[in-house]
Amino acid sequence: MAAGKGGRRELIGGCCYCGAGERDLIGGSTWTTTPPPPWPLRRPRPCGMPCTRPGATPAAPTLQANNMVIHTACRHFLESRARPGASRGTPHIVTSSVEHDSIRLPLEQLVKESLAEATFVAVSPRSGRAEVDDVLTAIRPTTCLVSIMLANNETGVIMPVTELSQHVHALNQRRVAEGLPRILVHTDAAQMIGKGRVDVQELGVDYLTIVGHKFYGPRIGALYVRGPSTTTPLHPMLFGGGQERSFRPGTENTPMIAGLGQAAELVSKNWEAYETHMRDVRDYLEARLEASFGKQRIHLNSHFTGSKRLCNTSNFSILGPGLQGRRVLSRCKMLLASVGAACHSEKGDRPSAILLSCGIPYEVAQNALRLSVGRDTTRADVDLVVQDLVQAVVQLDQDQAP
């Protein structure tokens, strides 16, 4: 992680314990801590990065952290253009067409109010990724932020954030000479932590969003900032208290902070074993689906040429009329699952906009199911799920028979 004052690397959010001490890895990420007393007796210390506390919706940790990054980038742009002789302009943000709503909706609102401009780069239907060249092409002289998720929450596709950061850093060196504002780089790593290696030094990002419940922690989040208010700007959205150096005021939720730290500690020690297990079970699931329904009837929506994906996610469609994802799930006796992101559960039978953006045909996307395996999921569990899906489809086929 980036060095803070005195060379110290810091993670904002009350979920780390700052000081000269040991290095912990969260799926590869460096956390700086004081020498650790036994859990849960460590005293949580606000450490200069805003902690997002639980909110009314499951997306709240992601929502607050991502909104803060957007707010900071726009404000930093306006302040940098306030110098005498500088043309003010409107802040411009580049993101992808498959981002979480906590990125997409704030940007759409800012555009609606003429407070910012935004470019939503389409993902490649071949790779399912926001390609680096396409993102770089979208950059303008007024661009102040590039925000690309580390892994997609519906397809599991991992985005080329490291390569993108390298290009943006090189571009920033030229922009300084031209008197243009620095482009900040953010990634929402909510889906990736706990399922693969996440190292902020390798990623080269200025901001990284962390969400506890995605790696068996409580519904609390944190925002990594590379040198808050020194190397990288950070502006509060809330006021009224001095907690967390006033970046994110409000009384800290100590039990959840401790819970996030404990979950992170487990990931630090075991992420490779978690990843290996989940990939094995996920691959077994997809093999059993193809064996039970036939390869011609299963479309794996998360398979893209040349792209890596999360170890736990399988998005697939059982092809055929009348087999919309919700209808299939309604006939399942044991399986409780999702047809897409939980945040979009109000959208009824409409296909996932994420899948459509990835080039999945409408009639395939509306049959989609998203299953995620976990640390404790076994092959026996998979066998039961596939049997349940088979009997559900048999029922639906029979209902449609003349």
XYZ file of C-alpha atoms in Angstrom:
402
model
C 0.000 0.000 0.000
C 1.055 3.544 -0.459
C 3.187 5.202 2.124
C 1.482 7.616 4.457
C 3.204 10.024 6.819
C 6.609 8.830 7.891
C 6.551 6.133 5.222
C 3.652 4.321 6.869
C 1.156 2.545 4.674
C -2.423 3.088 5.665
C -5.890 1.750 5.072
C -8.771 4.070 5.831
C -11.691 2.657 7.649
C -11.052 1.794 11.252
C -10.425 -1.754 10.113
C -6.696 -1.572 10.368
C -4.476 -0.580 13.239
C -1.946 1.986 12.198
C 1.607 2.114 13.360
C 4.976 0.680 12.603
C 4.281 -2.983 12.744
C 3.706 -6.202 10.921
C 2.465 -6.634 7.368
C -0.722 -8.575 6.824
C -1.990 -9.681 3.433
C -5.635 -9.544 2.464
C -5.650 -11.691 -0.615
C -2.291 -10.158 -1.265
C -3.064 -6.650 0.010
C -0.693 -5.129 2.536
C -2.232 -3.931 5.783
C -0.139 -2.132 8.366
C -0.931 -2.934 11.983
C 0.478 -2.428 15.393
C 1.809 -5.554 17.108
C -1.426 -7.499 17.556
C -3.026 -8.245 20.893
C -5.484 -11.155 20.774
C -8.744 -10.658 18.900
C -11.139 -9.112 19.679
C -9.148 -7.125 22.230
C -7.340 -4.971 19.686
C -8.431 -1.401 20.034
C -9.881 -0.189 16.725
C -8.241 3.021 15.692
C -9.600 5.394 13.065
C -6.792 5.573 10.584
C -7.456 8.231 8.054
C -9.599 6.260 5.653
C -13.346 6.592 5.723
C -15.149 3.617 7.103
C -18.578 2.921 5.691
C -20.864 1.657 8.387
C -23.897 -0.561 7.832
C -26.766 1.069 6.001
C -30.326 0.352 4.991
C -29.417 -1.696 1.936
C -26.886 -4.452 1.255
C -25.051 -2.066 -1.078
C -24.481 0.582 1.599
C -20.741 -0.074 2.254
C -19.964 0.049 -1.469
C -22.308 2.955 -2.000
C -20.735 5.294 0.540
C -17.141 4.543 -0.412
C -17.750 4.861 -4.149
C -19.750 8.067 -3.761
C -16.921 9.555 -1.710
C -14.402 8.839 -4.469
C -16.589 10.481 -7.104
C -17.225 13.488 -4.844
C -13.502 13.850 -4.134
C -12.471 13.604 -7.788
C -14.937 16.283 -8.894
C -13.991 18.637 -6.092
C -10.276 18.113 -6.678
C -10.740 18.926 -10.366
C -12.608 22.153 -9.626
C -10.008 23.240 -7.073
C -7.171 22.507 -9.478
C -8.870 24.604 -12.173
C -9.507 27.532 -9.837
C -5.990 28.876 -10.352
C -5.715 32.228 -12.109
C -5.690 31.804 -15.863
C -6.949 28.205 -15.807
C -10.103 27.443 -17.770
C -12.611 25.907 -15.375
C -14.403 23.307 -17.479
C -16.588 20.474 -16.242
C -15.099 17.411 -14.516
C -15.212 14.290 -16.673
C -15.215 10.718 -15.356
C -14.578 7.520 -17.293
C -16.096 4.242 -16.146
C -17.461 1.056 -17.707
C -20.934 0.016 -18.803
C -21.029 -2.840 -16.273
C -20.298 -1.023 -13.020
C -22.247 -1.395 -9.799
C -25.113 1.066 -9.355
C -23.111 2.840 -6.641
C -20.910 4.128 -9.467
C -23.404 4.357 -12.305
C -26.269 6.135 -10.556
C -24.210 8.906 -8.865
C -22.591 9.661 -12.218
C -25.933 9.749 -13.999
C -27.220 12.151 -11.355
C -24.214 14.440 -11.696
C -24.642 14.475 -15.467
C -28.350 15.230 -15.075
C -27.507 18.224 -12.875
C -24.746 19.347 -15.300
C -22.179 19.011 -12.512
C -20.046 16.470 -14.349
C -19.673 14.604 -17.613
C -19.294 10.840 -17.802
C -18.318 8.262 -20.383
C -19.519 4.691 -19.884
C -17.112 2.560 -21.895
C -18.774 -0.513 -23.386
C -17.217 -3.847 -22.507
C -15.986 -6.072 -25.279
C -18.517 -8.790 -26.196
C -15.535 -11.014 -26.906
C -13.774 -10.639 -23.538
C -16.472 -9.209 -21.250
C -13.886 -6.641 -20.109
C -13.527 -2.910 -20.370
C -10.475 -2.959 -22.598
C -7.582 -0.661 -21.743
C -7.403 0.942 -25.195
C -11.116 1.762 -25.123
C -10.819 3.374 -21.676
C -7.786 5.414 -22.703
C -9.552 6.574 -25.858
C -12.382 7.970 -23.715
C -10.034 10.222 -21.696
C -10.347 13.964 -22.304
C -8.372 17.006 -21.111
C -11.024 17.440 -18.390
C -10.951 13.819 -17.199
C -10.370 13.673 -13.433
C -11.220 10.055 -12.561
C -11.135 6.598 -14.101
C -13.177 4.076 -12.102
C -13.202 0.457 -13.270
C -14.340 -2.403 -11.024
C -11.784 -5.114 -10.289
C -14.221 -7.958 -10.990
C -17.791 -7.912 -12.215
C -20.445 -9.007 -9.753
C -22.582 -10.896 -12.301
C -20.146 -12.451 -14.764
C -17.132 -12.662 -12.478
C -14.883 -11.291 -15.239
C -11.692 -9.704 -13.869
C -10.846 -6.322 -15.362
C -7.325 -5.232 -16.493
C -6.936 -2.650 -13.727
C -3.169 -3.040 -13.279
C -2.448 -2.424 -16.953
C -4.876 0.480 -17.013
C -3.253 2.116 -13.969
C 0.180 1.894 -15.566
C -1.049 3.701 -18.673
C -2.851 6.377 -16.660
C 0.226 7.043 -14.523
C 2.324 7.499 -17.675
C -0.347 9.770 -19.112
C -0.408 11.838 -15.918
C 3.285 12.650 -16.291
C 2.574 14.171 -19.706
C -0.529 15.959 -18.441
C 1.428 17.712 -15.688
C 3.739 19.199 -18.308
C 0.699 20.370 -20.257
C -0.980 21.934 -17.220
C -3.830 19.414 -17.238
C -5.394 17.953 -14.055
C -4.212 14.635 -12.692
C -6.396 11.621 -13.441
C -7.170 9.627 -10.298
C -7.696 5.853 -10.538
C -10.271 3.935 -8.506
C -11.317 0.313 -8.454
C -14.237 -1.265 -6.652
C -12.723 -4.493 -5.312
C -15.856 -5.616 -3.464
C -16.161 -8.877 -5.393
C -12.487 -9.795 -5.555
C -11.233 -9.730 -1.977
C -11.412 -13.194 -0.456
C -11.522 -14.869 -3.868
C -8.119 -13.992 -5.279
C -4.991 -11.930 -4.889
C -5.575 -8.210 -4.361
C -2.436 -6.092 -3.952
C -2.816 -2.326 -4.109
C 0.861 -1.905 -4.921
C 0.510 -4.104 -7.993
C -2.806 -2.550 -8.970
C -1.357 0.953 -8.734
C -4.719 2.528 -7.867
C -5.338 5.648 -5.822
C -8.546 4.321 -4.268
C -9.865 0.813 -3.634
C -13.296 -0.066 -2.242
C -13.556 -2.916 0.293
C -16.812 -4.560 1.424
C -16.812 -6.929 4.405
C -19.814 -9.117 3.713
C -18.261 -10.258 0.423
C -15.578 -12.148 2.361
C -17.613 -13.453 5.313
C -17.312 -10.283 7.376
C -20.058 -7.964 8.648
C -21.883 -5.480 6.429
C -19.281 -2.789 6.777
C -16.830 -1.417 4.273
C -13.664 0.605 3.919
C -11.969 2.761 1.343
C -8.246 2.427 0.713
C -6.636 5.754 -0.185
C -3.015 6.068 -1.265
C -1.770 8.724 1.175
C -5.012 10.484 2.126
C -4.871 14.248 1.584
C -1.121 14.066 0.969
C -0.394 11.905 -2.074
C -4.060 11.552 -2.989
C -6.938 13.989 -2.359
C -9.767 13.006 -0.050
C -12.756 15.202 0.757
C -15.476 14.352 3.284
C -19.116 14.183 2.326
C -20.352 14.278 5.927
C -19.622 16.822 8.656
C -20.254 16.997 12.372
C -17.557 15.036 14.131
C -13.816 14.596 14.253
C -13.710 10.818 13.984
C -11.366 9.307 11.385
C -9.602 12.654 11.037
C -12.938 14.141 9.959
C -12.797 12.247 6.648
C -15.754 10.117 7.686
C -17.183 11.553 10.931
C -19.529 9.674 13.215
C -19.086 7.327 16.148
C -17.228 4.237 15.013
C -19.085 0.928 14.963
C -16.486 -0.929 16.992
C -17.950 -4.476 16.862
C -18.264 -4.395 13.087
C -14.821 -2.859 12.677
C -13.402 -5.718 14.737
C -15.437 -8.206 12.694
C -14.075 -6.815 9.449
C -10.543 -7.051 10.802
C -11.049 -10.671 11.825
C -12.530 -11.600 8.444
C -9.584 -9.886 6.756
C -7.137 -11.787 8.932
C -8.677 -15.104 7.865
C -8.482 -14.105 4.223
C -4.875 -13.010 4.689
C -3.903 -16.445 5.902
C -6.126 -18.652 3.764
C -7.062 -16.916 0.507
C -5.131 -19.331 -1.723
C -6.860 -22.346 -0.161
C -10.249 -20.609 -0.426
C -9.631 -19.815 -4.085
C -8.527 -23.346 -4.979
C -11.527 -24.927 -3.268
C -14.107 -22.587 -4.749
C -12.727 -22.912 -8.274
C -12.799 -26.702 -8.040
C -16.429 -26.750 -6.869
C -17.505 -24.075 -9.391
C -15.932 -25.996 -12.265
C -17.629 -29.177 -11.046
C -20.957 -27.347 -11.021
C -20.581 -26.257 -14.635
C -19.491 -29.731 -15.714
C -22.514 -31.293 -13.989
C -24.872 -28.801 -15.635
C -23.546 -29.659 -19.079
C -23.671 -33.384 -18.339
C -27.261 -33.207 -17.026
C -28.815 -30.857 -19.591
C -26.458 -31.375 -22.527
C -23.893 -28.853 -23.715
C -26.285 -27.553 -26.367
C -28.803 -26.519 -23.711
C -26.433 -24.763 -21.300
C -24.971 -21.370 -22.136
C -22.196 -20.298 -19.776
C -22.653 -16.531 -19.662
C -19.464 -15.956 -17.700
C -17.134 -17.644 -20.205
C -15.272 -15.088 -22.338
C -12.277 -15.641 -24.577
C -8.994 -14.714 -22.932
C -10.537 -13.367 -19.731
C -9.949 -14.524 -16.185
C -12.896 -14.715 -13.817
C -13.651 -15.052 -10.133
C -13.259 -18.520 -8.693
C -16.747 -18.695 -7.178
C -19.124 -17.275 -9.786
C -21.110 -19.157 -12.408
C -23.628 -17.341 -14.561
C -25.467 -19.642 -16.949
C -28.705 -19.999 -18.879
C -30.733 -23.144 -19.454
C -31.855 -22.621 -23.036
C -35.428 -23.107 -24.153
C -38.771 -21.305 -24.233
C -40.473 -20.635 -20.920
C -37.297 -21.218 -18.912
C -36.764 -17.686 -17.661
C -34.568 -17.670 -14.588
C -37.357 -16.714 -12.190
C -39.660 -19.420 -13.509
C -37.004 -22.086 -13.054
C -36.266 -20.955 -9.505
C -39.981 -20.924 -8.660
C -40.095 -24.673 -9.348
C -36.980 -25.522 -7.374
C -37.613 -27.304 -4.081
C -34.254 -26.696 -2.399
C -32.323 -24.104 -4.354
C -32.572 -20.447 -3.402
C -30.618 -18.376 -5.894
C -30.467 -15.184 -7.910
C -31.026 -14.280 -11.538
C -28.527 -11.423 -11.225
C -27.341 -8.835 -8.740
C -29.338 -8.658 -5.507
C -29.443 -4.863 -5.962
C -31.595 -5.354 -9.072
C -34.119 -7.787 -7.623
C -36.971 -5.354 -8.292
C -36.573 -5.607 -12.075
C -38.805 -8.641 -12.525
C -38.260 -10.745 -15.637
C -36.233 -8.129 -17.478
C -32.825 -9.536 -18.429
C -29.732 -8.280 -16.683
C -28.417 -5.076 -18.252
C -24.924 -6.324 -17.404
C -25.349 -9.463 -19.489
C -26.856 -7.502 -22.361
C -23.900 -5.100 -22.188
C -21.594 -8.106 -22.498
C -23.268 -9.129 -25.749
C -25.400 -11.958 -24.351
C -28.534 -12.274 -26.554
C -31.801 -11.133 -24.967
C -33.450 -14.560 -25.065
C -30.390 -16.116 -23.421
C -29.981 -13.383 -20.800
C -33.576 -13.663 -19.605
C -32.973 -17.326 -18.742
C -29.884 -16.527 -16.689
C -29.170 -17.854 -13.227
C -26.229 -16.784 -11.109
C -24.872 -19.318 -8.622
C -21.936 -18.609 -6.332
C -20.127 -21.314 -4.411
C -18.560 -20.655 -1.031
C -15.816 -21.869 1.229
C -17.968 -24.676 2.614
C -19.791 -25.698 -0.585
C -19.151 -29.327 -1.487
C -19.573 -31.428 -4.609
C -22.424 -33.202 -2.838
C -24.173 -29.832 -2.486
C -23.680 -29.276 -6.206
C -25.226 -32.655 -7.030
C -28.349 -31.746 -5.044
C -28.624 -28.366 -6.754
C -28.299 -29.817 -10.249
C -30.916 -32.480 -9.452
C -33.236 -29.730 -8.242
C -32.738 -27.734 -11.426
C -33.357 -30.807 -13.578
C -36.701 -31.565 -11.918
C -37.717 -27.897 -12.161
C -37.026 -27.805 -15.894
C -38.849 -31.106 -16.411
C -41.910 -29.596 -14.757
C -41.784 -26.473 -16.886
C -41.291 -28.502 -20.083
C -44.279 -30.660 -19.188
C -46.412 -27.573 -18.511
C -45.671 -26.330 -22.013
C -46.257 -29.665 -23.752
C -49.322 -29.713 -26.055
